[in-house]
Amino acid sequence: MNLRRSHCLRQAIIGLAFTLMDLEVRHLKVVCAVATAGSVHKAARALGVSQPTLAAQLRRIEDFLGGKLFTRHIYGCSPTMLGQQLISRARPIVDEMSSLASEMKAAACSAKPGTLVMGGFPCGVIPGWIARLREFHPTLHPVLQTGVSSRALLRDVSEGQLDVALVVELEEEPIRFPPGVARCLLIDREPVLVQFHERHPAAELATIQLTDVAADQWVANRNADGQWESIHQLLRSAGITPRVHHADYATSNLLVKAGEVVGLCQAMSEPKEGVVVRRRLEGDPRKISWFLVGRTEAFLETVYPALVAEYRSRAEILYAYGKIWDEHWVAKI
């Protein structure tokens, strides 16, 4: 009896929550994003949120509306008739609100002379880049926003919410640059590093092959564009059955430090103090490219020299890149 009462109470609370819920623009953005991406997983990456979070939000929207908006299948999902009806009405609203937000943010920034709104995929070059910008342009006031989704950063640049952004492209997940967005290539192929505990047998090697870490558990961030798929493809290409944990970057570093997992890390990231070592993968089997994108060419001309200077400085300090500068360095400006 007590269990039944508890269940009824829980259902009543859930029902009350849905009764109080209002359909907002953010809910419409979720529905449109899923429809555009064709799957909840891809939509979550585009929005820069986790898949479970987006799936739960979509379920709440469907419960509020009283019907399913998408039919799930092995290739993703497709809108139901109810979903199609909602999407056809929602898209113009979402587009108009995005345009309004972009215009207002651009107006707010223009009201503050010298403000530069920057975005970037988290990497070790960003702090020094900002410092050099202040050195090169003393009247400039950089404002930074970071995010693990290059697609989301590109969208923000395209919509005028960011002036410039540093984005990463994986070979398995080519970037689709929005029309009208200026861009230049920072580096075409950055070295691939693996990090693991100092007691790992591969720690004694100068460079490693994937077979040296074939028996290990790996870690990757499922929410970062293409990282989850890329690491699975990388391991399979070496004949290794992927065993990969999902974790954000901070948790990943803690797991590596504890000796529980191994993982890829950026060549420009700060070396971890203590028990973590990093080794370069022979042949750099995973192509990682970095691009600087901006609302206009003028923005790129302002910030690119400081970015190049910081990247070169860190590369010379952290790693002996050898001929990589001659082979892969492309300066458009």
mmCIF file of N, CA and C in Angstrom, residues 116 118 126-140 142 164 299 302-307:
data_model
loop_
_atom_site.group_PDB
_atom_site.id
_atom_site.type_symbol
_atom_site.label_atom_id
_atom_site.label_comp_id
_atom_site.label_asym_id
_atom_site.label_seq_id
_atom_site.Cartn_x
_atom_site.Cartn_y
_atom_site.Cartn_z
ATOM 1 N N LEU A 116 36.395 42.798 -27.944
ATOM 2 C CA LEU A 116 36.495 41.693 -28.900
ATOM 3 C C LEU A 116 35.964 40.436 -28.225
ATOM 4 N N MET A 118 35.667 36.704 -28.126
ATOM 5 C CA MET A 118 36.394 35.568 -28.666
ATOM 6 C C MET A 118 35.783 34.253 -28.180
ATOM 7 N N ILE A 126 45.258 29.309 -25.675
ATOM 8 C CA ILE A 126 44.335 30.436 -25.508
ATOM 9 C C ILE A 126 44.824 31.474 -24.495
ATOM 10 N N PRO A 127 45.272 31.095 -23.280
ATOM 11 C CA PRO A 127 45.708 32.138 -22.329
ATOM 12 C C PRO A 127 46.820 33.033 -22.874
ATOM 13 N N GLY A 128 47.827 32.423 -23.498
ATOM 14 C CA GLY A 128 48.919 33.211 -24.058
ATOM 15 C C GLY A 128 48.478 34.045 -25.240
ATOM 16 N N TRP A 129 47.519 33.550 -26.005
ATOM 17 C CA TRP A 129 46.966 34.286 -27.140
ATOM 18 C C TRP A 129 46.316 35.583 -26.661
ATOM 19 N N ILE A 130 45.537 35.476 -25.598
ATOM 20 C CA ILE A 130 44.880 36.666 -25.053
ATOM 21 C C ILE A 130 45.923 37.662 -24.535
ATOM 22 N N ALA A 131 46.955 37.133 -23.845
ATOM 23 C CA ALA A 131 48.006 38.016 -23.318
ATOM 24 C C ALA A 131 48.721 38.740 -24.452
ATOM 25 N N ARG A 132 49.003 38.036 -25.533
ATOM 26 C CA ARG A 132 49.687 38.665 -26.667
ATOM 27 C C ARG A 132 48.780 39.680 -27.368
ATOM 28 N N LEU A 133 47.481 39.394 -27.409
ATOM 29 C CA LEU A 133 46.555 40.358 -28.001
ATOM 30 C C LEU A 133 46.595 41.677 -27.243
ATOM 31 N N ARG A 134 46.609 41.591 -25.920
ATOM 32 C CA ARG A 134 46.680 42.811 -25.115
ATOM 33 C C ARG A 134 48.016 43.540 -25.346
ATOM 34 N N GLU A 135 49.064 42.750 -25.575
ATOM 35 C CA GLU A 135 50.381 43.345 -25.832
ATOM 36 C C GLU A 135 50.417 44.022 -27.209
ATOM 37 N N PHE A 136 49.856 43.322 -28.228
ATOM 38 C CA PHE A 136 49.859 43.857 -29.589
ATOM 39 C C PHE A 136 48.874 45.015 -29.751
ATOM 40 N N HIS A 137 47.751 44.946 -29.022
ATOM 41 C CA HIS A 137 46.676 45.943 -29.153
ATOM 42 C C HIS A 137 46.249 46.397 -27.758
ATOM 43 N N PRO A 138 46.963 47.334 -27.156
ATOM 44 C CA PRO A 138 46.696 47.738 -25.775
ATOM 45 C C PRO A 138 45.283 48.260 -25.534
ATOM 46 N N THR A 139 44.621 48.782 -26.569
ATOM 47 C CA THR A 139 43.271 49.317 -26.375
ATOM 48 C C THR A 139 42.187 48.259 -26.563
ATOM 49 N N LEU A 140 42.596 47.038 -26.901
ATOM 50 C CA LEU A 140 41.633 45.962 -27.139
ATOM 51 C C LEU A 140 41.252 45.301 -25.820
ATOM 52 N N PRO A 142 39.669 41.855 -24.840
ATOM 53 C CA PRO A 142 39.137 40.534 -25.208
ATOM 54 C C PRO A 142 38.183 39.987 -24.147
ATOM 55 N N VAL A 164 35.420 36.301 -33.236
ATOM 56 C CA VAL A 164 36.365 35.308 -33.754
ATOM 57 C C VAL A 164 36.272 34.048 -32.898
ATOM 58 N N PHE A 299 38.608 41.166 -38.620
ATOM 59 C CA PHE A 299 38.799 40.570 -37.299
ATOM 60 C C PHE A 299 39.977 39.594 -37.319
ATOM 61 N N THR A 302 43.301 41.257 -37.244
ATOM 62 C CA THR A 302 43.624 41.819 -35.934
ATOM 63 C C THR A 302 44.216 40.780 -34.998
ATOM 64 N N VAL A 303 43.647 39.571 -34.980
ATOM 65 C CA VAL A 303 43.995 38.604 -33.929
ATOM 66 C C VAL A 303 44.943 37.499 -34.390
ATOM 67 N N TYR A 304 45.045 37.282 -35.717
ATOM 68 C CA TYR A 304 45.823 36.143 -36.197
ATOM 69 C C TYR A 304 47.313 36.238 -35.870
ATOM 70 N N PRO A 305 47.956 37.391 -36.047
ATOM 71 C CA PRO A 305 49.397 37.456 -35.744
ATOM 72 C C PRO A 305 49.712 37.072 -34.297
ATOM 73 N N ALA A 306 48.889 37.480 -33.342
ATOM 74 C CA ALA A 306 49.123 37.123 -31.940
ATOM 75 C C ALA A 306 48.952 35.621 -31.730
ATOM 76 N N LEU A 307 47.983 35.021 -32.429
ATOM 77 C CA LEU A 307 47.752 33.577 -32.314
ATOM 78 C C LEU A 307 48.936 32.802 -32.884
#
